[in-house]
Short mmCIF file of C-alpha atoms (C1' of nucleotides) in Angstrom, two decimals:
data_model
loop_
_atom_site.label_atom_id
_atom_site.label_comp_id
_atom_site.label_asym_id
_atom_site.label_seq_id
_atom_site.Cartn_x
_atom_site.Cartn_y
_atom_site.Cartn_z
CA MET A 29 -42.88 -308.18 -46.77
CA ALA A 30 -39.14 -309.56 -46.68
CA LYS A 31 -40.53 -313.07 -45.75
CA ARG A 32 -42.05 -313.22 -49.37
CA VAL A 33 -38.58 -313.39 -50.57
CA THR A 34 -37.99 -317.05 -50.09
CA SER A 35 -34.82 -317.51 -52.06
CA VAL A 36 -32.22 -314.69 -51.59
CA THR A 37 -30.02 -316.41 -54.19
CA PRO A 38 -26.60 -315.12 -54.02
CA VAL A 39 -27.43 -313.34 -57.42
CA THR A 40 -23.60 -313.91 -58.32
CA ARG A 41 -23.80 -312.23 -61.62
CA PRO A 42 -23.17 -314.71 -64.43
CA VAL A 43 -19.78 -313.87 -66.13
CA LEU A 44 -21.05 -315.29 -69.24
CA THR A 45 -24.35 -315.81 -70.75
CA ARG A 46 -25.55 -316.61 -74.03
CA GLU A 47 -27.19 -313.05 -74.57
CA ARG A 48 -23.79 -311.60 -73.80
CA ILE A 49 -22.14 -313.97 -76.37
CA VAL A 50 -24.40 -313.30 -79.20
CA GLN A 51 -24.09 -309.46 -78.27
CA ALA A 52 -20.28 -309.67 -78.52
CA ALA A 53 -20.56 -311.72 -81.72
CA VAL A 54 -22.82 -308.99 -83.38
CA ASP A 55 -20.56 -306.29 -82.34
CA LEU A 56 -17.57 -308.20 -83.78
CA ILE A 57 -19.24 -308.67 -87.04
CA GLU A 58 -20.47 -305.18 -87.38
CA ARG A 59 -16.88 -304.26 -86.63
CA GLY A 60 -14.88 -306.61 -88.79
CA GLY A 61 -17.27 -308.38 -91.19
CA VAL A 62 -18.61 -312.14 -90.85
CA ASP A 63 -15.57 -313.64 -92.09
CA GLY A 64 -13.57 -312.05 -89.28
CA LEU A 65 -15.70 -313.59 -86.50
CA SER A 66 -14.19 -316.49 -84.73
CA MET A 67 -15.07 -318.18 -81.43
CA ARG A 68 -11.42 -317.01 -80.10
CA GLY A 69 -12.16 -313.37 -81.00
CA VAL A 70 -15.55 -313.71 -79.12
CA ALA A 71 -13.89 -315.21 -76.08
CA ALA A 72 -11.02 -312.42 -76.21
CA GLU A 73 -13.76 -309.73 -76.58
CA LEU A 74 -15.36 -311.16 -73.35
CA GLY A 75 -12.25 -311.74 -71.66
CA VAL A 76 -12.69 -315.23 -71.12
CA ALA A 77 -11.31 -318.50 -72.69
CA VAL A 78 -12.43 -320.06 -75.81
CA MET A 79 -13.80 -323.02 -74.28
CA SER A 80 -15.95 -321.22 -71.74
CA LEU A 81 -18.29 -320.31 -74.68
CA TYR A 82 -19.30 -324.01 -75.24
CA ASN A 83 -21.13 -324.07 -71.79
CA HIS A 84 -23.62 -321.45 -73.17
CA VAL A 85 -23.27 -322.19 -77.17
CA PRO A 86 -23.11 -325.68 -78.63
CA ASN A 87 -21.16 -324.58 -81.55
CA LYS A 88 -20.35 -321.68 -83.99
CA SER A 89 -23.34 -322.43 -85.99
CA ALA A 90 -25.76 -322.15 -83.13
CA LEU A 91 -23.91 -318.82 -82.34
CA LEU A 92 -24.68 -317.49 -85.74
CA GLU A 93 -28.08 -318.69 -85.37
CA GLY A 94 -28.59 -316.50 -82.19
CA VAL A 95 -26.97 -313.65 -84.08
CA ALA A 96 -29.76 -313.85 -86.85
CA GLU A 97 -32.26 -314.26 -83.97
CA TYR A 98 -31.14 -311.13 -82.34
CA VAL A 99 -31.08 -309.12 -85.44
CA VAL A 100 -34.72 -310.16 -86.16
CA ALA A 101 -35.76 -309.59 -82.55
CA GLY A 102 -34.35 -306.02 -83.12
CA MET A 103 -36.89 -305.35 -85.80
CA ASP A 104 -39.43 -302.52 -84.98
CA LEU A 105 -42.61 -303.83 -86.09
CA PRO A 106 -45.28 -301.45 -86.54
CA ASP A 107 -48.97 -302.51 -86.05
CA ASP A 108 -51.69 -300.19 -86.63
CA PRO A 109 -54.62 -302.25 -87.61
CA ASP A 110 -56.78 -299.19 -88.54
CA GLU A 111 -54.57 -298.03 -91.33
CA PRO A 112 -55.32 -299.43 -94.84
CA PHE A 113 -53.57 -302.66 -95.58
CA THR A 114 -51.22 -301.01 -98.19
CA ASP A 115 -49.75 -298.68 -95.73
CA ARG A 116 -49.31 -301.60 -93.12
CA ALA A 117 -47.56 -303.79 -95.90
CA ARG A 118 -45.16 -300.69 -96.53
CA ALA A 119 -44.43 -300.00 -93.26
CA LEU A 120 -43.48 -303.79 -92.65
CA VAL A 121 -41.21 -304.04 -95.17
CA ARG A 122 -39.69 -300.81 -94.58
CA ALA A 123 -38.78 -302.36 -91.04
CA PHE A 124 -36.51 -304.69 -92.98
CA ARG A 125 -34.70 -301.89 -94.40
CA LYS A 126 -34.39 -300.39 -91.14
CA VAL A 127 -32.69 -303.08 -89.58
CA ALA A 128 -30.55 -303.86 -92.59
CA HIS A 129 -29.38 -300.24 -92.01
CA ASP A 130 -28.53 -300.91 -88.34
CA TYR A 131 -26.88 -304.19 -88.68
CA PRO A 132 -25.68 -304.41 -92.48
CA ARG A 133 -23.12 -307.03 -91.77
CA SER A 134 -24.92 -309.21 -89.41
CA MET A 135 -27.89 -309.11 -92.06
CA THR A 136 -25.91 -311.59 -94.43
CA ILE A 137 -26.53 -314.12 -91.81
CA VAL A 138 -30.24 -313.58 -91.33
CA PHE A 139 -30.36 -314.28 -95.10
CA THR A 140 -28.21 -317.68 -94.95
CA HIS A 141 -29.49 -319.13 -91.44
CA LYS A 142 -32.53 -320.52 -90.27
CA ILE A 143 -34.03 -319.06 -87.48
CA ASP A 144 -35.61 -321.66 -85.10
CA THR A 145 -37.34 -319.68 -82.26
CA PRO A 146 -40.55 -318.08 -82.73
CA ILE A 147 -39.05 -314.74 -82.83
CA GLY A 148 -38.42 -315.54 -86.37
CA LEU A 149 -42.16 -315.69 -87.30
CA ARG A 150 -42.81 -312.31 -85.90
CA PRO A 151 -42.50 -310.45 -89.41
CA ALA A 152 -44.63 -313.54 -90.71
CA GLU A 153 -47.19 -313.05 -88.25
CA ARG A 154 -47.54 -309.27 -88.99
CA ALA A 155 -47.76 -309.98 -92.98
CA LEU A 156 -50.46 -312.54 -92.50
CA ALA A 157 -52.33 -310.34 -89.91
CA LEU A 158 -52.60 -307.30 -92.61
CA ALA A 159 -53.20 -309.50 -95.52
CA SER A 160 -56.23 -311.45 -93.82
CA ALA A 161 -57.67 -308.30 -92.23
CA ALA A 162 -57.83 -306.96 -95.96
CA GLY A 163 -59.88 -309.64 -96.58
CA PHE A 164 -57.68 -311.99 -98.50
CA ASP A 165 -58.18 -315.59 -97.78
CA GLY A 166 -55.45 -318.04 -96.09
CA GLU A 167 -54.10 -319.29 -99.04
CA THR A 168 -53.62 -315.75 -100.70
CA SER A 169 -52.54 -314.30 -97.50
CA VAL A 170 -49.69 -316.86 -97.24
CA ARG A 171 -48.55 -315.78 -100.96
CA ILE A 172 -48.76 -312.38 -100.12
CA MET A 173 -46.60 -312.56 -97.20
CA ARG A 174 -43.98 -314.65 -99.03
CA ALA A 175 -43.86 -312.21 -102.11
CA LEU A 176 -43.48 -309.44 -99.59
CA MET A 177 -40.50 -311.31 -97.65
CA ALA A 178 -38.95 -312.06 -100.99
CA TYR A 179 -38.88 -308.38 -102.14
CA ALA A 180 -37.80 -307.05 -98.77
CA LEU A 181 -34.99 -309.65 -98.58
CA GLY A 182 -33.96 -309.19 -102.12
CA ALA A 183 -34.01 -305.36 -102.01
CA GLN A 184 -32.04 -305.46 -98.56
CA MET A 185 -29.49 -308.01 -100.04
CA ARG A 186 -28.75 -306.03 -102.72
CA GLU A 187 -28.45 -302.85 -100.63
CA VAL A 188 -26.28 -304.14 -98.02
CA GLY A 189 -23.71 -304.54 -100.51
CA HIS A 190 -23.12 -308.31 -101.05
CA ALA A 191 -25.11 -309.50 -103.90
CA LYS A 192 -25.40 -306.22 -105.58
CA VAL A 193 -25.57 -308.73 -108.16
CA LEU A 194 -25.15 -307.71 -111.48
CA ASP A 195 -25.41 -304.15 -111.50
CA HIS A 196 -23.30 -301.07 -111.26
CA GLU A 197 -20.32 -302.75 -109.77
CA THR A 198 -17.77 -301.07 -112.10
CA PRO A 199 -19.31 -297.39 -112.47
CA ILE A 200 -18.50 -296.63 -116.08
CA THR A 201 -17.55 -293.03 -116.35
CA GLU A 202 -16.00 -293.11 -119.79
CA GLY A 203 -16.63 -294.70 -123.03
CA THR A 204 -17.60 -298.30 -122.75
CA GLY A 205 -15.72 -299.05 -119.48
CA GLY A 206 -13.89 -302.14 -121.22
CA LEU A 207 -17.33 -303.48 -121.95
CA ASP A 208 -18.20 -304.96 -125.41
CA PRO A 209 -20.63 -302.49 -127.02
CA ALA A 210 -22.17 -305.06 -129.05
CA GLU A 211 -23.02 -307.46 -125.93
CA TYR A 212 -23.91 -304.54 -123.49
CA PRO A 213 -25.31 -301.90 -125.30
CA HIS A 214 -27.88 -300.88 -122.83
CA VAL A 215 -25.61 -301.16 -119.67
CA ILE A 216 -23.34 -298.69 -121.52
CA ALA A 217 -26.21 -296.26 -122.68
CA PHE A 218 -27.40 -296.10 -119.26
CA ALA A 219 -24.12 -295.75 -117.59
CA PRO A 220 -25.15 -292.24 -116.19
CA GLN A 221 -28.33 -293.55 -114.52
CA LEU A 222 -26.65 -296.64 -113.08
CA ALA A 223 -23.97 -294.64 -111.56
CA ARG A 224 -26.43 -292.44 -109.84
CA TYR A 225 -27.17 -294.85 -107.03
CA ASP A 226 -30.02 -293.95 -104.57
CA PRO A 227 -30.92 -296.96 -102.51
CA GLU A 228 -33.57 -295.07 -100.96
CA THR A 229 -35.38 -294.03 -104.04
CA ASP A 230 -34.85 -297.54 -105.88
CA PHE A 231 -36.33 -299.33 -102.55
CA GLU A 232 -39.21 -297.13 -102.68
CA PHE A 233 -39.77 -297.56 -106.26
CA GLY A 234 -39.91 -301.32 -106.16
CA LEU A 235 -42.03 -301.00 -102.91
CA ASP A 236 -44.69 -298.97 -104.82
CA LEU A 237 -44.69 -301.43 -107.75
CA PHE A 238 -45.50 -304.22 -105.26
CA ILE A 239 -47.83 -302.36 -103.06
CA GLU A 240 -49.87 -301.08 -106.32
CA ALA A 241 -50.27 -304.76 -107.48
CA LEU A 242 -51.28 -305.69 -104.25
CA ASP A 243 -54.04 -303.06 -104.25
CA ALA A 244 -55.22 -304.08 -107.51
CA LEU A 245 -55.58 -307.38 -106.44
CA HIS A 246 -57.49 -306.24 -103.65
CA ARG A 247 -59.79 -304.31 -105.64
CA ARG A 248 -60.30 -307.08 -108.15
CA LEU A 249 -61.35 -309.69 -105.43
CA ASP A 250 -63.53 -307.03 -103.79
CA ALA A 251 -65.47 -306.52 -107.21
CA ALA A 252 -65.86 -310.09 -107.62
CA GLY A 253 -67.39 -310.66 -104.06
CA GLY A 254 -64.91 -313.53 -103.57
CA GLY A 255 -61.75 -313.89 -102.07
CA GLY A 256 -63.32 -312.75 -98.74
CA ASP A 257 -62.99 -313.94 -95.47
CA ALA A 258 -63.88 -317.54 -96.65
CA ALA A 259 -63.04 -318.95 -93.25
CA THR A 260 -65.47 -317.12 -91.27
CA MET B 22 -1.37 -326.18 -145.86
CA ALA B 23 0.32 -327.72 -143.02
CA LYS B 24 2.67 -324.61 -143.50
CA ARG B 25 -0.04 -322.30 -142.21
CA VAL B 26 0.54 -324.15 -138.83
CA THR B 27 3.25 -321.99 -137.72
CA SER B 28 3.65 -323.02 -134.06
CA VAL B 29 3.24 -326.92 -133.44
CA THR B 30 2.94 -326.06 -129.67
CA PRO B 31 3.52 -329.22 -127.70
CA VAL B 32 -0.02 -328.79 -126.42
CA THR B 33 0.80 -330.28 -123.09
CA ARG B 34 -2.66 -330.27 -121.70
CA PRO B 35 -2.66 -328.13 -118.86
CA VAL B 36 -2.97 -330.27 -115.52
CA LEU B 37 -4.53 -327.45 -113.87
CA THR B 38 -6.44 -324.18 -115.04
CA ARG B 39 -8.82 -321.74 -113.13
CA GLU B 40 -11.58 -323.20 -114.95
CA ARG B 41 -10.86 -326.70 -113.81
CA ILE B 42 -10.26 -325.39 -110.31
CA VAL B 43 -13.64 -323.70 -110.13
CA GLN B 44 -15.65 -326.60 -111.71
CA ALA B 45 -14.14 -328.71 -109.04
CA ALA B 46 -15.07 -326.20 -106.25
CA VAL B 47 -18.79 -326.09 -107.66
CA ASP B 48 -19.00 -329.85 -107.71
CA LEU B 49 -17.72 -329.99 -104.13
CA ILE B 50 -20.30 -327.14 -102.99
CA GLU B 51 -23.06 -329.21 -104.62
CA ARG B 52 -21.96 -332.24 -103.07
CA GLY B 53 -21.19 -330.83 -99.52
CA GLY B 54 -22.47 -327.56 -98.88
CA VAL B 55 -20.57 -324.16 -98.82
CA ASP B 56 -19.10 -324.68 -95.33
CA GLY B 57 -17.79 -328.23 -96.44
CA LEU B 58 -15.19 -326.45 -99.09
CA SER B 59 -11.67 -325.93 -98.50
CA MET B 60 -8.70 -325.50 -100.72
CA ARG B 61 -7.21 -328.68 -99.59
CA GLY B 62 -10.44 -330.47 -100.47
CA VAL B 63 -10.29 -328.70 -104.07
CA ALA B 64 -6.83 -330.04 -104.41
CA ALA B 65 -7.57 -333.53 -103.28
CA GLU B 66 -10.44 -333.67 -105.81
CA LEU B 67 -8.09 -332.59 -108.76
CA GLY B 68 -5.30 -334.90 -107.46
CA VAL B 69 -2.84 -331.95 -106.82
CA ALA B 70 -1.20 -330.59 -103.97
CA VAL B 71 -2.90 -327.55 -102.35
CA MET B 72 -0.26 -325.00 -103.15
CA SER B 73 -0.59 -325.70 -106.90
CA LEU B 74 -4.01 -324.01 -106.67
CA TYR B 75 -2.41 -320.64 -105.94
CA ASN B 76 -0.70 -320.67 -109.33
CA HIS B 77 -4.02 -319.99 -110.83
CA VAL B 78 -6.21 -318.37 -108.19
CA PRO B 79 -4.63 -315.84 -105.61
CA ASN B 80 -6.70 -316.85 -102.85
CA LYS B 81 -10.00 -318.77 -101.60
CA SER B 82 -12.20 -315.41 -101.91
CA ALA B 83 -11.27 -315.17 -105.60
CA LEU B 84 -12.25 -318.90 -106.11
CA LEU B 85 -15.75 -318.02 -104.58
CA GLU B 86 -15.96 -315.22 -107.00
CA GLY B 87 -15.12 -317.73 -109.72
CA VAL B 88 -17.97 -319.74 -108.38
CA ALA B 89 -20.18 -316.82 -108.59
CA GLU B 90 -19.41 -316.09 -112.13
CA TYR B 91 -19.45 -319.66 -113.09
CA VAL B 92 -23.14 -320.18 -111.86
CA VAL B 93 -24.38 -316.75 -113.48
CA ALA B 94 -22.28 -317.52 -116.78
CA GLY B 95 -24.44 -320.74 -116.79
CA MET B 96 -27.80 -318.59 -116.63
CA ASP B 97 -29.73 -319.27 -119.93
CA LEU B 98 -30.96 -315.85 -120.77
CA PRO B 99 -33.66 -315.84 -123.07
CA ASP B 100 -33.92 -312.97 -125.67
CA ASP B 101 -37.00 -312.47 -127.89
CA PRO B 102 -37.35 -308.63 -128.38
CA ASP B 103 -40.55 -309.44 -130.25
CA GLU B 104 -42.34 -310.52 -127.36
CA PRO B 105 -44.28 -308.23 -125.03
CA PHE B 106 -41.88 -306.71 -122.44
CA THR B 107 -43.99 -308.28 -119.74
CA ASP B 108 -43.29 -311.75 -121.00
CA ARG B 109 -39.69 -310.76 -121.46
CA ALA B 110 -39.32 -309.90 -117.66
CA ARG B 111 -41.15 -313.03 -116.87
CA ALA B 112 -38.46 -315.11 -118.72
CA LEU B 113 -35.77 -313.30 -117.32
CA VAL B 114 -36.86 -313.73 -113.65
CA ARG B 115 -37.48 -317.28 -114.50
CA ALA B 116 -34.00 -317.97 -115.52
CA PHE B 117 -33.03 -317.04 -112.05
CA ARG B 118 -35.02 -319.70 -110.72
CA LYS B 119 -33.73 -322.30 -113.23
CA VAL B 120 -30.11 -321.62 -112.29
CA ALA B 121 -31.22 -321.61 -108.62
CA HIS B 122 -32.50 -325.03 -109.07
CA ASP B 123 -29.40 -326.17 -110.92
CA TYR B 124 -26.90 -324.85 -108.24
CA PRO B 125 -29.08 -324.59 -105.17
CA ARG B 126 -25.85 -324.31 -102.83
CA SER B 127 -23.64 -322.56 -105.17
CA MET B 128 -26.47 -319.98 -105.18
CA THR B 129 -25.49 -318.85 -101.66
CA ILE B 130 -22.23 -317.64 -103.12
CA VAL B 131 -24.12 -315.54 -105.75
CA PHE B 132 -25.96 -313.77 -103.27
CA THR B 133 -23.09 -313.06 -100.84
CA HIS B 134 -20.12 -312.37 -103.35
CA LYS B 135 -19.68 -309.48 -105.83
CA ILE B 136 -18.71 -310.52 -109.58
CA ASP B 137 -16.25 -308.39 -111.13
CA THR B 138 -16.32 -309.79 -114.75
CA PRO B 139 -18.75 -308.47 -117.34
CA ILE B 140 -20.55 -311.63 -116.96
CA GLY B 141 -22.17 -310.33 -113.77
CA LEU B 142 -23.94 -307.77 -115.93
CA ARG B 143 -25.41 -309.81 -118.41
CA PRO B 144 -28.89 -310.13 -116.19
CA ALA B 145 -28.96 -306.46 -116.12
CA GLU B 146 -28.33 -305.92 -119.68
CA ARG B 147 -31.24 -308.00 -120.52
CA ALA B 148 -33.57 -306.20 -117.93
CA LEU B 149 -32.37 -302.86 -119.34
CA ALA B 150 -33.14 -303.94 -122.85
CA LEU B 151 -36.53 -305.24 -122.36
CA ALA B 152 -37.41 -301.98 -120.18
CA SER B 153 -36.23 -299.49 -122.48
CA ALA B 154 -37.70 -301.34 -125.46
CA ALA B 155 -41.17 -301.06 -123.88
CA GLY B 156 -40.50 -297.25 -123.84
CA PHE B 157 -39.46 -296.56 -120.29
CA ASP B 158 -36.82 -294.10 -120.04
CA GLY B 159 -33.29 -294.50 -118.68
CA GLU B 160 -33.84 -293.76 -115.10
CA THR B 161 -37.11 -295.77 -114.89
CA SER B 162 -35.52 -298.56 -116.67
CA VAL B 163 -32.63 -298.70 -114.15
CA ARG B 164 -35.06 -299.02 -111.37
CA ILE B 165 -37.39 -301.53 -113.11
CA MET B 166 -34.13 -303.45 -113.33
CA ARG B 167 -33.34 -303.07 -109.77
CA ALA B 168 -36.90 -304.11 -108.76
CA LEU B 169 -36.91 -307.29 -110.80
CA MET B 170 -33.51 -308.22 -109.31
CA ALA B 171 -34.43 -307.96 -105.92
CA TYR B 172 -37.62 -310.07 -106.28
CA ALA B 173 -35.66 -312.68 -108.20
CA LEU B 174 -32.82 -312.60 -105.70
CA GLY B 175 -35.13 -312.78 -102.82
CA ALA B 176 -37.58 -315.33 -104.17
CA GLN B 177 -34.65 -317.48 -104.96
CA MET B 178 -32.93 -316.92 -101.58
CA ARG B 179 -36.02 -318.08 -99.71
CA GLU B 180 -36.70 -321.06 -101.85
CA VAL B 181 -33.08 -322.42 -101.72
CA GLY B 182 -33.39 -323.10 -98.19
CA HIS B 183 -31.41 -320.51 -96.58
CA ALA B 184 -33.26 -317.64 -95.46
CA LYS B 185 -36.74 -319.24 -95.72
CA VAL B 186 -36.56 -316.31 -93.49
CA LEU B 187 -39.50 -316.35 -90.98
CA ASP B 188 -41.88 -318.91 -92.23
CA HIS B 189 -42.95 -322.43 -92.25
CA GLU B 190 -39.92 -323.56 -90.43
CA THR B 191 -41.57 -325.61 -87.84
CA PRO B 192 -44.64 -326.74 -89.76
CA ILE B 193 -47.49 -326.61 -86.94
CA THR B 194 -49.38 -329.75 -87.49
CA GLU B 195 -51.29 -329.74 -84.10
CA GLY B 196 -52.52 -327.27 -81.70
CA THR B 197 -50.48 -324.17 -81.57
CA GLY B 198 -47.15 -326.07 -82.03
CA GLY B 199 -45.72 -324.22 -78.99
CA LEU B 200 -46.58 -320.87 -79.91
CA ASP B 201 -48.08 -318.28 -78.04
CA PRO B 202 -51.77 -317.89 -79.55
CA ALA B 203 -51.74 -314.18 -78.48
CA GLU B 204 -48.62 -313.59 -80.35
CA TYR B 205 -48.97 -315.56 -83.16
CA PRO B 206 -52.57 -315.84 -83.74
CA HIS B 207 -52.45 -315.73 -87.65
CA VAL B 208 -49.52 -317.89 -87.94
CA ILE B 209 -51.60 -320.54 -85.88
CA ALA B 210 -55.00 -320.00 -87.83
CA PHE B 211 -52.98 -320.43 -90.97
CA ALA B 212 -50.96 -323.53 -90.25
CA PRO B 213 -52.37 -325.48 -92.78
CA GLN B 214 -51.82 -322.92 -95.92
CA LEU B 215 -48.23 -322.40 -94.47
CA ALA B 216 -47.60 -325.98 -94.11
CA ARG B 217 -48.56 -326.54 -98.02
CA TYR B 218 -45.37 -325.37 -99.27
CA ASP B 219 -45.54 -325.03 -103.21
CA PRO B 220 -42.37 -323.04 -104.34
CA GLU B 221 -43.42 -322.91 -107.83
CA THR B 222 -46.85 -321.35 -107.47
CA ASP B 223 -45.45 -318.97 -104.64
CA PHE B 224 -43.17 -317.89 -107.11
CA GLU B 225 -45.47 -317.48 -109.87
CA PHE B 226 -47.97 -315.48 -107.68
CA GLY B 227 -45.29 -312.80 -106.81
CA LEU B 228 -44.03 -312.62 -110.22
CA ASP B 229 -47.40 -312.01 -111.63
CA LEU B 230 -47.91 -309.28 -108.86
CA PHE B 231 -44.68 -307.71 -110.09
CA ILE B 232 -45.31 -307.95 -113.88
CA GLU B 233 -48.72 -306.83 -113.45
CA ALA B 234 -47.72 -303.52 -111.61
CA LEU B 235 -45.04 -303.27 -114.25
CA ASP B 236 -47.76 -303.34 -117.12
CA ALA B 237 -49.93 -300.74 -115.00
CA LEU B 238 -47.21 -298.58 -115.07
CA HIS B 239 -46.52 -298.89 -118.64
CA ARG B 240 -50.10 -298.11 -119.73
CA ARG B 241 -50.13 -295.29 -117.44
CA LEU B 242 -47.07 -293.68 -118.98
CA ASP B 243 -48.61 -294.47 -122.44
CA ALA B 244 -51.75 -292.56 -121.76
CA ALA B 245 -49.74 -289.53 -120.53
CA GLY B 246 -47.63 -289.81 -123.54
CA GLY B 247 -44.63 -289.14 -121.49
CA GLY B 248 -42.03 -291.55 -120.19
CA GLY B 249 -41.07 -292.68 -123.63
CA ASP B 250 -37.88 -292.56 -125.28
CA ALA B 251 -36.69 -289.03 -123.79
CA ALA B 252 -33.27 -289.95 -124.88
CA THR B 253 -33.95 -289.91 -128.46
"C1'" DA C 13 5.99 -321.21 -115.75
"C1'" DC C 14 3.91 -324.61 -112.85
"C1'" DC C 15 4.06 -328.07 -109.35
"C1'" DT C 16 5.21 -329.02 -104.32
"C1'" DG C 17 6.84 -330.18 -99.36
"C1'" DA C 18 7.36 -328.28 -95.24
"C1'" DA C 19 5.99 -324.78 -92.35
"C1'" DC C 20 3.39 -320.88 -89.84
"C1'" DA C 21 -0.32 -318.78 -87.93
"C1'" DC C 22 -4.69 -319.60 -87.46
"C1'" DC C 23 -9.09 -322.22 -86.97
"C1'" DG C 24 -13.55 -325.08 -84.37
"C1'" DT C 25 -14.10 -328.41 -80.95
"C1'" DT C 26 -12.95 -332.18 -77.33
"C1'" DC C 27 -11.19 -333.73 -73.02
"C1'" DA C 28 -9.82 -334.03 -68.50
"C1'" DA C 29 -9.18 -331.35 -64.75
"C1'" DG C 30 -10.07 -327.92 -61.98
"C1'" DT C 31 -13.53 -324.91 -58.53
"C1'" DA D 5 -22.47 -325.43 -62.56
"C1'" DC D 6 -19.35 -323.28 -65.06
"C1'" DC D 7 -14.56 -321.98 -66.12
"C1'" DT D 8 -9.97 -323.47 -68.23
"C1'" DG D 9 -5.18 -325.47 -70.34
"C1'" DA D 10 -3.67 -328.62 -73.17
"C1'" DA D 11 -4.35 -331.04 -77.26
"C1'" DC D 12 -6.35 -332.60 -81.92
"C1'" DA D 13 -7.52 -332.18 -86.36
"C1'" DC D 14 -8.10 -329.26 -89.36
"C1'" DC D 15 -7.88 -324.42 -92.08
"C1'" DG D 16 -5.72 -320.61 -95.65
"C1'" DT D 17 -1.31 -319.03 -97.19
"C1'" DT D 18 3.67 -318.26 -97.48
"C1'" DC D 19 8.32 -319.61 -98.72
"C1'" DA D 20 11.92 -321.75 -100.77
"C1'" DA D 21 13.05 -325.28 -103.56
"C1'" DG D 22 12.56 -328.07 -107.29
"C1'" DT D 23 11.53 -329.02 -112.72
#
DNA sequence: ACCTGAACACCGTTCAAGT
DNA sequence: ACCTGAACACCGTTCAAGT
């Protein structure tokens, strides 16, 4: 039995690995924000010299890519082919929300960096799977996937805090909040509703809209008999 | 007549203004990317010393905020209250697409920075205006606005190149493109459709879904007689 | 009020040297 | 193969001095 173990490699547990470096970077980002991340900081966190990092990661940009990859890899993607495709779509988009909640600050990096490894295609695979299972053809499935991604990304970007773009930044509590009533009548009029910020409900509202539209499209194609698995 | 001109201020045209600085920053970003932007670079572009910038802008972060503001201010927001609200919504979201096309690289900053001035509320105002004109109540109007923003942001983020998240990064032209067929069957099967990247059509497809869902919601509320201008 | 040179405390990254 | 000290060319920002 022992003979089977041909190489008893000394297993000198590696002081540094790409994994450990990425992990440390994620921790630092969640603690101090993306701007606070530095190669020197990561090295200090790991108790090594800065330059040691470069044995495992070519540069900072590659490290950030690793961070994006790590976050997406951490997505808990559901997959129950027996459910209606609308529920599967819902679950997929919600998975974005979950990971954005767990890594709010690292999420910015997912938004702004490419992911070169297959891991980055996992969400796309799931989206394509559920769309084509519903009977949409290839072209439509790809478009559905991209639309779902767009909403998932945008909703999460707003929620994470960056890019709350153009909304409720200055909760107007009294009067016009310094706003010109002629230019912003509705913002002023709806100040109470704008102030009541409930991301969960907002997110689900938009998601419902999307899913409903998807379902309507599905019924329409069904009725027409077209759009079905043309590939088969 | 000349007497009316009480102060013949020497009009020493300002060497430096916040405007000029922001403008230079936008130019540099569009030319060399966000990462390439430095205070020193901006100063050089304007032919002044670096520290002179600090007389008009407190720090780099504030300058970036100025950039975001500039881009949003440049949005050409349509406003024809006579059109159906669906068309108005469509036009509003398309305005995002337009500005993202004009300032693709600066757009990243709009995504990741807050905008503190009223300018940042312009799109929100328009969205609220069209939703409430359609008869949605305040709470619903706010949610519609946020859902529209989410899609507009997400779609543009994907298109601008950053955060094409999870899609068509490595156009698979032959075989499985190094992908595990067991893990990515649909990505591989739909490779041709994924490779055919037509942002315009993708964008409009998702937008149609959204608008249609909005219209369906509208008809439903109309039929129920509820959801109407409850505020009145 | 606005511009600036010099300086400070940081960056990311390279090189040559160690083991 | 992996770790490292010293060094380089940059950063953003502050200060004290100019006008």
